[in-house]
Coordinates of C-alpha atoms in Angstrom, one line a residue:
X1118 CA 3.3 20.2 -33.6
X1119 CA -0.4 18.6 -32.5
X1120 CA 0.3 16.2 -35.3
X1121 CA 3.3 15.0 -34.1
X1122 CA 1.7 15.1 -30.3
X1123 CA -0.4 12.2 -31.6
X1124 CA 1.7 10.2 -34.1
X1125 CA 4.6 10.1 -31.0
X1126 CA 1.8 8.8 -28.6
X1127 CA -0.1 6.8 -30.9
X1128 CA 3.0 5.4 -30.9
X1129 CA 4.6 5.3 -27.8
X1130 CA 1.3 3.3 -26.8
X1131 CA 1.7 0.5 -29.3
X1132 CA 5.3 0.2 -27.9
X1133 CA 4.5 -0.2 -24.6
X1134 CA 1.5 -2.6 -25.7
X1135 CA 4.2 -5.2 -27.0
X1136 CA 7.1 -4.6 -24.0
X1137 CA 3.6 -5.4 -21.8
X1138 CA 3.0 -8.9 -24.3
X1139 CA 6.5 -9.8 -24.1
X1140 CA 6.0 -10.1 -20.1
X1141 CA 7.9 -8.6 -17.8
X1142 CA 11.9 -9.0 -18.3
X1143 CA 14.8 -7.0 -17.9
X1144 CA 17.2 -6.2 -21.3
X1145 CA 19.5 -8.6 -19.5
X1146 CA 16.8 -11.4 -19.5
X1147 CA 15.9 -10.7 -23.0
X1148 CA 15.9 -14.0 -25.6
X1149 CA 17.3 -13.9 -28.7
X1150 CA 14.1 -13.1 -31.1
X1151 CA 13.3 -10.4 -28.0
X1152 CA 16.2 -8.6 -28.1
X1153 CA 15.8 -8.6 -32.5
X1154 CA 12.3 -7.8 -31.4
X1155 CA 12.3 -4.4 -29.6
X1156 CA 15.3 -3.5 -31.9
X1157 CA 13.4 -3.5 -35.5
X1158 CA 10.1 -2.1 -32.8
X1159 CA 12.2 0.8 -31.7
X1160 CA 13.7 1.7 -35.7
X1161 CA 10.3 1.2 -37.1
X1162 CA 8.3 4.0 -34.4
X1163 CA 11.3 6.4 -34.9
X1164 CA 11.1 6.9 -38.5
X1165 CA 7.4 7.9 -38.6
X1166 CA 8.0 10.3 -35.6
X1167 CA 10.7 11.5 -37.2
X1168 CA 8.9 13.1 -40.8
X1169 CA 6.0 13.8 -40.9
X1170 CA 5.0 12.8 -45.3
X1171 CA 5.5 9.2 -44.0
X1172 CA 1.6 7.7 -43.5
X1173 CA 1.4 6.5 -40.0
X1174 CA -0.2 3.3 -41.1
X1175 CA 3.2 2.8 -42.3
X1176 CA 4.5 2.1 -39.0
X1177 CA 2.0 0.7 -36.9
X1178 CA 0.9 -2.2 -39.5
X1179 CA 4.8 -3.1 -39.5
X1180 CA 5.2 -3.0 -35.7
X1181 CA 1.7 -5.0 -35.3
X1182 CA 2.9 -7.4 -37.9
X1183 CA 5.6 -7.8 -35.1
X1184 CA 3.3 -8.6 -32.4
X1185 CA 1.4 -11.3 -33.8
X1186 CA 4.7 -12.9 -35.1
X1187 CA 6.1 -12.5 -31.3
X1188 CA 2.9 -14.3 -30.2
X1189 CA 2.6 -16.8 -33.4
X1190 CA 6.7 -17.9 -32.1
X1191 CA 6.1 -17.7 -28.2
X1192 CA 3.0 -20.4 -29.1
X1193 CA 5.6 -22.3 -30.5
X1194 CA 8.3 -22.8 -27.9
X1195 CA 5.6 -23.8 -25.3
X1196 CA 4.4 -26.3 -27.7
X1197 CA 8.3 -27.5 -29.0
X1198 CA 10.4 -28.2 -27.0
X1199 CA 12.7 -28.5 -30.6
X1200 CA 11.7 -25.4 -31.9
X1201 CA 12.5 -23.5 -28.2
X1202 CA 15.7 -24.9 -28.5
X1203 CA 16.2 -23.3 -32.2
X1204 CA 15.1 -19.8 -30.9
X1205 CA 16.1 -19.6 -27.7
X1206 CA 19.3 -22.0 -27.7
X1207 CA 19.9 -24.2 -25.6
X1208 CA 22.4 -23.5 -22.3
X1209 CA 26.0 -24.6 -22.0
X1210 CA 27.5 -26.0 -19.1
X1211 CA 30.2 -23.5 -18.9
X1212 CA 32.1 -25.4 -15.2
X1213 CA 31.3 -28.7 -14.7
X1214 CA 33.1 -30.1 -11.3
X1215 CA 35.4 -27.4 -10.6
X1216 CA 36.6 -27.5 -14.3
X1217 CA 36.2 -24.8 -17.1
X1218 CA 34.9 -26.4 -20.1
X1219 CA 37.2 -24.7 -23.0
X1220 CA 35.1 -26.7 -26.1
X1221 CA 31.6 -24.6 -24.5
X1222 CA 33.0 -21.3 -23.8
X1223 CA 34.5 -21.2 -27.0
X1224 CA 31.5 -22.0 -28.9
X1225 CA 29.8 -19.4 -27.5
X1226 CA 32.3 -16.9 -27.4
X1227 CA 32.4 -16.2 -23.9
X1228 CA 35.6 -15.3 -22.6
X1229 CA 38.0 -16.3 -19.7
X1230 CA 37.3 -12.4 -18.1
X1231 CA 33.7 -13.0 -18.5
X1232 CA 33.5 -16.1 -16.6
X1233 CA 35.6 -14.1 -14.3
X1234 CA 33.6 -10.9 -13.8
X1235 CA 30.2 -13.4 -13.1
X1236 CA 32.0 -15.5 -11.3
X1237 CA 32.5 -12.2 -8.9
X1238 CA 29.1 -11.1 -9.2
X1239 CA 27.7 -14.0 -7.8
X1240 CA 30.2 -13.4 -4.4
X1241 CA 32.3 -16.5 -5.9
X1242 CA 36.8 -16.8 -6.4
X1243 CA 37.5 -20.2 -6.1
X1244 CA 36.5 -22.5 -9.5
X1245 CA 37.2 -25.2 -7.1
X1246 CA 34.4 -24.7 -4.9
X1247 CA 31.5 -25.2 -8.5
X1248 CA 30.0 -28.0 -8.8
X1249 CA 27.9 -26.4 -11.9
X1250 CA 28.5 -23.1 -13.7
X1251 CA 25.5 -23.2 -16.7
X1252 CA 25.2 -20.3 -19.7
X1253 CA 22.1 -19.5 -19.7
X1254 CA 19.9 -18.3 -23.6
X1255 CA 19.6 -15.2 -21.8
X1256 CA 23.2 -14.7 -20.6
X1257 CA 23.3 -14.9 -17.4
X1258 CA 25.8 -17.5 -15.1
X1259 CA 23.7 -19.0 -12.7
X1260 CA 26.5 -21.1 -9.9
X1261 CA 25.5 -23.6 -8.6
X1262 CA 28.2 -25.1 -5.3
X1263 CA 28.9 -28.1 -3.6
X1264 CA 26.3 -29.0 -2.0
X1265 CA 29.1 -29.0 1.3
X1266 CA 29.6 -25.5 0.4
X1267 CA 25.9 -24.5 0.1
X1268 CA 24.2 -22.4 3.3
X1269 CA 22.8 -24.2 6.2
X1270 CA 19.9 -23.8 6.9
X1271 CA 16.8 -23.6 9.7
X1272 CA 15.3 -26.6 7.9
X1273 CA 19.2 -28.9 8.1
X1274 CA 19.3 -27.6 12.1
X1275 CA 15.4 -29.1 12.8
X1276 CA 15.1 -25.4 13.4
X1277 CA 11.4 -23.5 12.9
X1278 CA 11.6 -20.2 12.6
X1279 CA 9.0 -18.0 12.5
X1280 CA 7.4 -17.2 9.3
X1281 CA 6.1 -13.3 8.9
X1282 CA 5.2 -13.2 5.3
X1283 CA 4.7 -10.9 2.9
X1284 CA 4.7 -7.7 4.3
X1285 CA 2.0 -5.0 2.8
X1286 CA 2.4 -1.4 2.1
X1287 CA -0.4 0.8 5.0
X1288 CA 1.5 4.4 4.0
X1289 CA 3.3 5.3 0.8
X1290 CA 5.2 8.8 1.1
X1291 CA 2.4 9.9 2.8
X1292 CA -0.4 8.8 2.1
X1293 CA -2.5 5.8 3.1
X1294 CA -3.8 2.6 1.7
X1295 CA -6.6 1.7 2.5
X1296 CA -7.3 -0.8 1.0
X1297 CA -4.2 -3.0 2.4
X1298 CA -5.4 -1.5 5.2
X1299 CA -8.5 -3.4 5.1
X1300 CA -6.8 -6.1 2.9
X1301 CA -4.7 -7.5 6.5
X1302 CA -8.4 -6.4 8.9
X1303 CA -7.1 -3.3 10.2
X1304 CA -8.5 0.2 10.7
X1305 CA -7.4 3.9 11.4
X1306 CA -7.7 3.6 14.7
X1307 CA -4.9 0.8 14.8
X1308 CA -3.3 3.1 12.1
X1309 CA -3.0 5.8 15.0
X1310 CA -1.4 3.6 17.0
X1311 CA 0.7 2.5 14.8
X1312 CA 2.0 6.6 14.0
X1313 CA 1.8 7.3 18.4
X1314 CA 3.5 4.8 19.0
X1315 CA 6.6 5.5 16.3
X1316 CA 6.9 8.7 17.2
X1317 CA 4.6 10.5 14.1
X1318 CA 1.6 13.0 14.4
X1319 CA 0.8 12.3 10.7
X1320 CA 0.2 10.1 8.5
X1321 CA 2.0 12.7 6.1
X1322 CA 5.3 12.5 8.2
X1323 CA 5.2 8.8 7.1
X1324 CA 7.3 7.8 4.5
X1325 CA 7.0 4.3 4.5
X1326 CA 4.8 2.3 7.1
X1327 CA 4.2 -1.5 5.5
X1328 CA 3.2 -4.3 7.6
X1329 CA 3.9 -8.0 7.9
X1330 CA 0.7 -10.9 8.1
X1331 CA 2.0 -11.3 12.1
X1332 CA 0.7 -7.4 12.0
X1333 CA 5.6 -7.0 12.5
X1334 CA 5.6 -2.9 11.7
X1335 CA 8.3 -1.6 9.6
X1336 CA 8.6 2.5 9.9
X1337 CA 10.1 5.8 7.9
X1338 CA 9.5 8.9 8.9
X1339 CA 9.0 11.4 5.8
X1340 CA 13.0 13.3 5.1
X1341 CA 12.5 17.3 7.3
X1342 CA 13.3 18.1 4.7
X1343 CA 10.4 16.6 2.4
X1344 CA 7.7 17.3 5.5
X1345 CA 8.5 21.2 4.4
X1346 CA 8.4 20.5 0.6

């Protein structure tokens, strides 16, 4: 039993390290080569986990080999545009100037139902309002409307709204993050005043408290049931 536990932990940590090397991506954002790599690694790791007669190295060596190949491919795709096009493919323009490019849809085996679903997810229902709809190499659809249909920005209206900056978490689930408190140049005395202003007596009663660069705070108290726990 202990051997099974150790083998599983080793393979699990190895897979996690390999995924970290691939960068922070969601499954839907993986390139074809990365998706294939994930599937193969999962299959290679599953066999040594289940069959104790197979040496652990029989699973580790192929996984490390694939990770090394992935690193080499990553460097090559960064250095060569042509190689990147071969491995990752090229984006395809599905809709141009409000007209569907049927040849591109057939080439990518992209159906009308899939197109309409992606457009609905983007909040677009009128094809004639689309300047470009691009099918990216990761399978996502980027929709670019005409300039007349874009939302008006504050800059276009010659307004200068206040920049609030990035909020920083000060209290997370009842725990004070002193590092973030010092990062904003604040102290426990300031924190106590914010809790009092929010009608909270203890930090354990706060689920979330954030502060932005202009010291604007957001406070969410803990639910009563969670406080009892």
